[in-house]
């Protein structure tokens, strides 16, 4: 399979219809708490960048929108963006089509650098916490039910993964899982999941994309979404548990 060949075998085309910044960032961006506005805003925008919710080369939402969604002043937001610029993660462009753009990731250190980044990560802790949050979110979504608009958001997130090119698959897979967490009715769970997912993605960056695994993962995604939309909480939890276990097995195999 080439890097332009789609992973999935069913569903909508590869265009990201409806995948606007508002939809992508909803699971991560929220009003910060008083007292730590700068630090929490920096944490959230770093998650947006690390999770690939705004891909390299694309523009972040406007300062006005970001400030409103984070509940901070534009002065504080500019301080946050300055830190990201100093770290080489974003760049400011002037002019009519200007704004703050995420810089494409540069693999400066190759596999050695990736492994250095995760050397101090407790892989088992990350994987167990991820499973607890994801299984819980899937069960909550199915048990409480989704509105028509929420169900459509979940279907669209699934459709985007189904014909995703390999180069885009992990980003769109992340968006699907973040969407599910964001629909579970617990902003705290969604925020915790966004943080742990960033750690999971660091681990996934250290292993190859395996087409057979991705095809299997897609079948699990489809069964999971079907269970959620059918209100089958036990089935949704079990499918998510199985899905997490498959990823965990690969990561242990490559990295343990």
Tab-separated table of C-alpha atoms in Angstrom:
chain	number	residue	atom	x	y	z
A	1	UNK	CA	0.000	0.000	0.000
A	2	UNK	CA	1.347	3.408	-0.933
A	3	UNK	CA	1.112	6.446	1.327
A	4	UNK	CA	-1.735	7.783	-0.761
A	5	UNK	CA	-3.758	4.582	-0.657
A	6	UNK	CA	-6.724	4.766	1.733
A	7	UNK	CA	-6.730	2.557	4.811
A	8	UNK	CA	-10.446	1.893	5.060
A	9	UNK	CA	-12.640	-0.022	2.697
A	10	UNK	CA	-15.957	1.692	3.295
A	11	UNK	CA	-17.412	5.078	4.042
A	12	UNK	CA	-17.122	8.602	2.774
A	13	UNK	CA	-14.316	10.056	0.738
A	14	UNK	CA	-11.081	11.374	2.141
A	15	UNK	CA	-12.106	15.027	2.174
A	16	UNK	CA	-12.421	16.436	5.670
A	17	UNK	CA	-15.887	17.873	5.238
A	18	UNK	CA	-17.135	19.388	8.454
A	19	UNK	CA	-13.707	19.082	10.078
A	20	UNK	CA	-13.421	22.792	10.847
A	21	UNK	CA	-11.245	24.203	13.627
A	22	UNK	CA	-14.260	24.469	15.932
A	23	UNK	CA	-14.969	20.735	15.620
A	24	UNK	CA	-11.341	19.675	15.841
A	25	UNK	CA	-10.463	21.732	18.882
A	26	UNK	CA	-13.611	21.336	20.965
A	27	UNK	CA	-12.329	18.291	22.909
A	28	UNK	CA	-9.196	20.179	24.000
A	29	UNK	CA	-9.897	23.910	24.285
A	30	UNK	CA	-11.909	25.043	27.309
A	31	UNK	CA	-11.986	28.011	29.684
A	32	UNK	CA	-8.942	28.027	31.947
A	33	UNK	CA	-9.188	28.381	35.706
A	34	UNK	CA	-8.459	31.676	37.406
A	35	UNK	CA	-4.924	31.983	38.687
A	36	UNK	CA	-3.179	29.797	36.123
A	37	UNK	CA	-4.499	31.302	32.905
A	38	UNK	CA	-1.163	31.547	31.118
A	39	UNK	CA	0.025	28.065	32.100
A	40	UNK	CA	-3.242	26.300	31.320
A	41	UNK	CA	-3.675	28.113	28.018
A	42	UNK	CA	-0.142	27.130	27.029
A	43	UNK	CA	-0.849	23.519	27.990
A	44	UNK	CA	-4.014	23.390	25.891
A	45	UNK	CA	-2.508	24.939	22.763
A	46	UNK	CA	0.510	22.650	23.089
A	47	UNK	CA	-1.921	19.726	23.109
A	48	UNK	CA	-3.558	21.071	19.951
A	49	UNK	CA	-0.151	21.113	18.248
A	50	UNK	CA	1.130	17.779	19.643
A	51	UNK	CA	-2.089	15.967	18.759
A	52	UNK	CA	-2.020	17.322	15.207
A	53	UNK	CA	-5.468	18.879	15.558
A	54	UNK	CA	-4.144	21.727	13.439
A	55	UNK	CA	-1.707	20.068	11.008
A	56	UNK	CA	1.631	21.557	10.072
A	57	UNK	CA	1.212	24.424	7.615
A	58	UNK	CA	-2.327	25.257	8.733
A	59	UNK	CA	-3.421	28.321	10.663
A	60	UNK	CA	-4.580	28.363	14.261
A	61	UNK	CA	-7.918	30.054	14.943
A	62	UNK	CA	-7.761	33.826	15.227
A	63	UNK	CA	-6.508	35.489	18.397
A	64	UNK	CA	-10.037	36.680	19.143
A	65	UNK	CA	-11.513	33.173	18.856
A	66	UNK	CA	-8.727	31.517	20.847
A	67	UNK	CA	-8.957	34.110	23.619
A	68	UNK	CA	-12.727	33.677	23.835
A	69	UNK	CA	-12.565	29.890	23.909
A	70	UNK	CA	-9.843	29.879	26.556
A	71	UNK	CA	-11.398	32.674	28.600
A	72	UNK	CA	-8.222	34.763	28.679
A	73	UNK	CA	-7.192	38.207	27.494
A	74	UNK	CA	-5.570	38.654	24.112
A	75	UNK	CA	-2.497	40.002	25.933
A	76	UNK	CA	-2.119	36.692	27.765
A	77	UNK	CA	-2.765	34.763	24.567
A	78	UNK	CA	-0.019	36.671	22.761
A	79	UNK	CA	2.394	35.737	25.552
A	80	UNK	CA	1.438	32.086	25.036
A	81	UNK	CA	1.908	32.308	21.273
A	82	UNK	CA	5.285	33.993	21.783
A	83	UNK	CA	6.464	30.974	23.792
A	84	UNK	CA	5.320	28.635	21.018
A	85	UNK	CA	7.149	30.758	18.440
A	86	UNK	CA	10.326	30.727	20.539
A	87	UNK	CA	10.092	26.930	20.685
A	88	UNK	CA	9.798	26.720	16.894
A	89	UNK	CA	6.303	25.225	17.001
A	90	UNK	CA	4.407	28.058	15.287
A	91	UNK	CA	5.186	31.072	13.149
A	92	UNK	CA	3.422	34.406	12.739
A	93	UNK	CA	2.667	35.636	9.223
A	94	UNK	CA	1.542	39.135	8.370
A	95	UNK	CA	-0.768	40.377	5.679
A	96	UNK	CA	-4.263	39.661	4.495
A	97	UNK	CA	-3.810	35.905	4.792
A	98	UNK	CA	-1.654	36.095	7.885
A	99	UNK	CA	-2.090	34.642	11.329
A	100	UNK	CA	-0.355	32.078	13.503
A	101	UNK	CA	0.572	28.919	11.600
A	102	UNK	CA	1.685	25.562	12.978
A	103	UNK	CA	5.111	24.671	11.642
A	104	UNK	CA	5.541	21.237	10.038
A	105	UNK	CA	7.263	18.772	12.300
A	106	UNK	CA	10.899	18.143	11.447
A	107	UNK	CA	12.325	14.728	12.283
A	108	UNK	CA	15.681	16.057	13.338
A	109	UNK	CA	16.840	13.111	15.390
A	110	UNK	CA	15.166	10.121	13.794
A	111	UNK	CA	14.407	7.008	15.806
A	112	UNK	CA	17.072	7.750	18.412
A	113	UNK	CA	15.446	11.088	19.226
A	114	UNK	CA	11.992	9.522	19.455
A	115	UNK	CA	13.242	6.866	21.837
A	116	UNK	CA	14.995	9.485	23.937
A	117	UNK	CA	11.705	11.340	24.279
A	118	UNK	CA	9.881	8.294	25.633
A	119	UNK	CA	12.733	6.845	27.700
A	120	UNK	CA	11.232	8.153	30.944
A	121	UNK	CA	7.624	7.384	30.049
A	122	UNK	CA	5.928	4.684	32.134
A	123	UNK	CA	4.363	2.893	29.185
A	124	UNK	CA	2.183	0.607	31.303
A	125	UNK	CA	0.778	3.530	33.277
A	126	UNK	CA	-0.047	5.459	30.099
A	127	UNK	CA	-1.727	2.454	28.478
A	128	UNK	CA	-3.787	1.547	31.547
A	129	UNK	CA	-4.966	5.102	32.105
A	130	UNK	CA	-5.826	5.422	28.434
A	131	UNK	CA	-7.907	2.234	28.595
A	132	UNK	CA	-9.807	3.359	31.698
A	133	UNK	CA	-10.699	6.702	30.109
A	134	UNK	CA	-11.612	5.335	26.674
A	135	UNK	CA	-13.678	2.415	27.941
A	136	UNK	CA	-15.473	4.756	30.320
A	137	UNK	CA	-16.172	7.325	27.621
A	138	UNK	CA	-17.527	4.717	25.207
A	139	UNK	CA	-19.835	3.313	27.873
A	140	UNK	CA	-21.094	6.749	28.872
A	141	UNK	CA	-21.845	7.754	25.287
A	142	UNK	CA	-23.822	4.576	24.678
A	143	UNK	CA	-25.628	4.560	28.023
A	144	UNK	CA	-26.698	8.213	27.964
A	145	UNK	CA	-27.305	8.404	24.229
A	146	UNK	CA	-26.290	11.058	21.729
A	147	UNK	CA	-28.331	13.823	20.180
A	148	UNK	CA	-28.804	13.789	16.429
A	149	UNK	CA	-26.087	16.419	16.009
A	150	UNK	CA	-23.682	14.517	18.267
A	151	UNK	CA	-24.315	11.247	16.439
A	152	UNK	CA	-23.573	12.960	13.135
A	153	UNK	CA	-20.300	14.329	14.509
A	154	UNK	CA	-19.262	10.818	15.525
A	155	UNK	CA	-20.233	9.364	12.141
A	156	UNK	CA	-18.271	12.097	10.329
A	157	UNK	CA	-15.190	11.490	12.487
A	158	UNK	CA	-15.385	7.776	11.650
A	159	UNK	CA	-15.874	8.470	7.937
A	160	UNK	CA	-12.734	10.614	7.818
A	161	UNK	CA	-10.626	7.719	9.096
A	162	UNK	CA	-12.058	5.201	6.658
A	163	UNK	CA	-10.404	6.515	3.509
A	164	UNK	CA	-7.508	8.320	5.127
A	165	UNK	CA	-4.087	8.206	3.430
A	166	UNK	CA	-1.477	6.555	5.639
A	167	UNK	CA	0.261	9.872	6.211
A	168	UNK	CA	-2.952	11.313	7.704
A	169	UNK	CA	-4.290	8.241	9.455
A	170	UNK	CA	-2.960	8.772	12.953
A	171	UNK	CA	-4.132	12.374	13.086
A	172	UNK	CA	-7.648	11.439	11.988
A	173	UNK	CA	-7.670	8.416	14.298
A	174	UNK	CA	-6.801	10.792	17.139
A	175	UNK	CA	-9.684	13.081	16.144
A	176	UNK	CA	-12.128	10.156	16.213
A	177	UNK	CA	-11.089	9.154	19.713
A	178	UNK	CA	-11.106	12.761	20.934
A	179	UNK	CA	-14.594	13.208	19.482
A	180	UNK	CA	-15.883	10.199	21.402
A	181	UNK	CA	-14.291	11.433	24.635
A	182	UNK	CA	-15.733	14.890	24.063
A	183	UNK	CA	-19.259	13.485	23.662
A	184	UNK	CA	-19.306	11.471	26.893
A	185	UNK	CA	-20.691	14.344	28.980
A	186	UNK	CA	-17.656	14.762	31.250
A	187	UNK	CA	-15.388	17.705	30.385
A	188	UNK	CA	-12.924	16.486	33.026
A	189	UNK	CA	-12.640	13.067	31.394
A	190	UNK	CA	-12.255	14.667	27.959
A	191	UNK	CA	-9.467	16.926	29.221
A	192	UNK	CA	-7.631	14.044	30.877
A	193	UNK	CA	-7.984	11.965	27.727
A	194	UNK	CA	-6.527	14.727	25.546
A	195	UNK	CA	-3.472	14.789	27.810
A	196	UNK	CA	-2.940	11.029	27.842
A	197	UNK	CA	-3.566	10.780	24.108
A	198	UNK	CA	-0.640	13.132	23.510
A	199	UNK	CA	1.567	10.651	25.392
A	200	UNK	CA	0.105	7.734	23.428
A	201	UNK	CA	0.863	9.535	20.167
A	202	UNK	CA	4.480	10.050	21.243
A	203	UNK	CA	4.694	6.279	21.720
A	204	UNK	CA	2.978	5.560	18.399
A	205	UNK	CA	5.464	7.810	16.620
A	206	UNK	CA	8.149	5.308	17.633
A	207	UNK	CA	6.595	2.340	15.829
A	208	UNK	CA	5.781	1.749	12.152
A	209	UNK	CA	2.353	2.049	10.583
A	210	UNK	CA	1.225	-1.504	9.840
A	211	UNK	CA	-1.473	-1.689	7.182
A	212	UNK	CA	-2.938	-4.941	8.474
A	213	UNK	CA	-3.240	-3.485	11.958
A	214	UNK	CA	-4.873	-0.319	10.633
A	215	UNK	CA	-7.444	-2.310	8.681
A	216	UNK	CA	-8.251	-4.321	11.797
A	217	UNK	CA	-8.437	-1.095	13.782
A	218	UNK	CA	-10.931	0.301	11.287
A	219	UNK	CA	-13.228	-2.694	11.728
A	220	UNK	CA	-13.086	-2.131	15.466
A	221	UNK	CA	-13.862	1.559	14.990
A	222	UNK	CA	-16.937	0.690	12.944
A	223	UNK	CA	-18.186	-1.845	15.514
A	224	UNK	CA	-17.525	0.628	18.322
A	225	UNK	CA	-19.454	3.474	16.706
A	226	UNK	CA	-22.305	1.109	15.848
A	227	UNK	CA	-22.527	-0.032	19.486
A	228	UNK	CA	-22.516	3.563	20.745
A	229	UNK	CA	-25.236	4.645	18.317
A	230	UNK	CA	-27.300	1.555	19.193
A	231	UNK	CA	-27.097	2.392	22.891
A	232	UNK	CA	-25.249	-0.856	23.623
A	233	UNK	CA	-23.099	0.260	26.562
A	234	UNK	CA	-21.686	-3.196	27.354
A	235	UNK	CA	-20.824	-3.782	23.703
A	236	UNK	CA	-19.223	-0.343	23.363
A	237	UNK	CA	-17.095	-0.867	26.464
A	238	UNK	CA	-15.985	-4.320	25.363
A	239	UNK	CA	-15.082	-3.192	21.846
A	240	UNK	CA	-13.115	-0.227	23.166
A	241	UNK	CA	-11.317	-2.486	25.644
A	242	UNK	CA	-10.376	-4.825	22.788
A	243	UNK	CA	-9.274	-1.891	20.631
A	244	UNK	CA	-7.033	-0.470	23.365
A	245	UNK	CA	-5.561	-3.900	24.009
A	246	UNK	CA	-4.530	-4.232	20.358
A	247	UNK	CA	-2.666	-0.925	20.411
A	248	UNK	CA	-1.093	-1.802	23.756
A	249	UNK	CA	0.165	-5.120	22.406
A	250	UNK	CA	1.894	-3.417	19.474
A	251	UNK	CA	3.502	-0.796	21.677
A	252	UNK	CA	4.749	-3.373	24.171
A	253	UNK	CA	6.100	-5.491	21.348
A	254	UNK	CA	8.071	-2.675	19.748
A	255	UNK	CA	9.070	-0.640	22.795
A	256	UNK	CA	9.247	-2.879	25.858
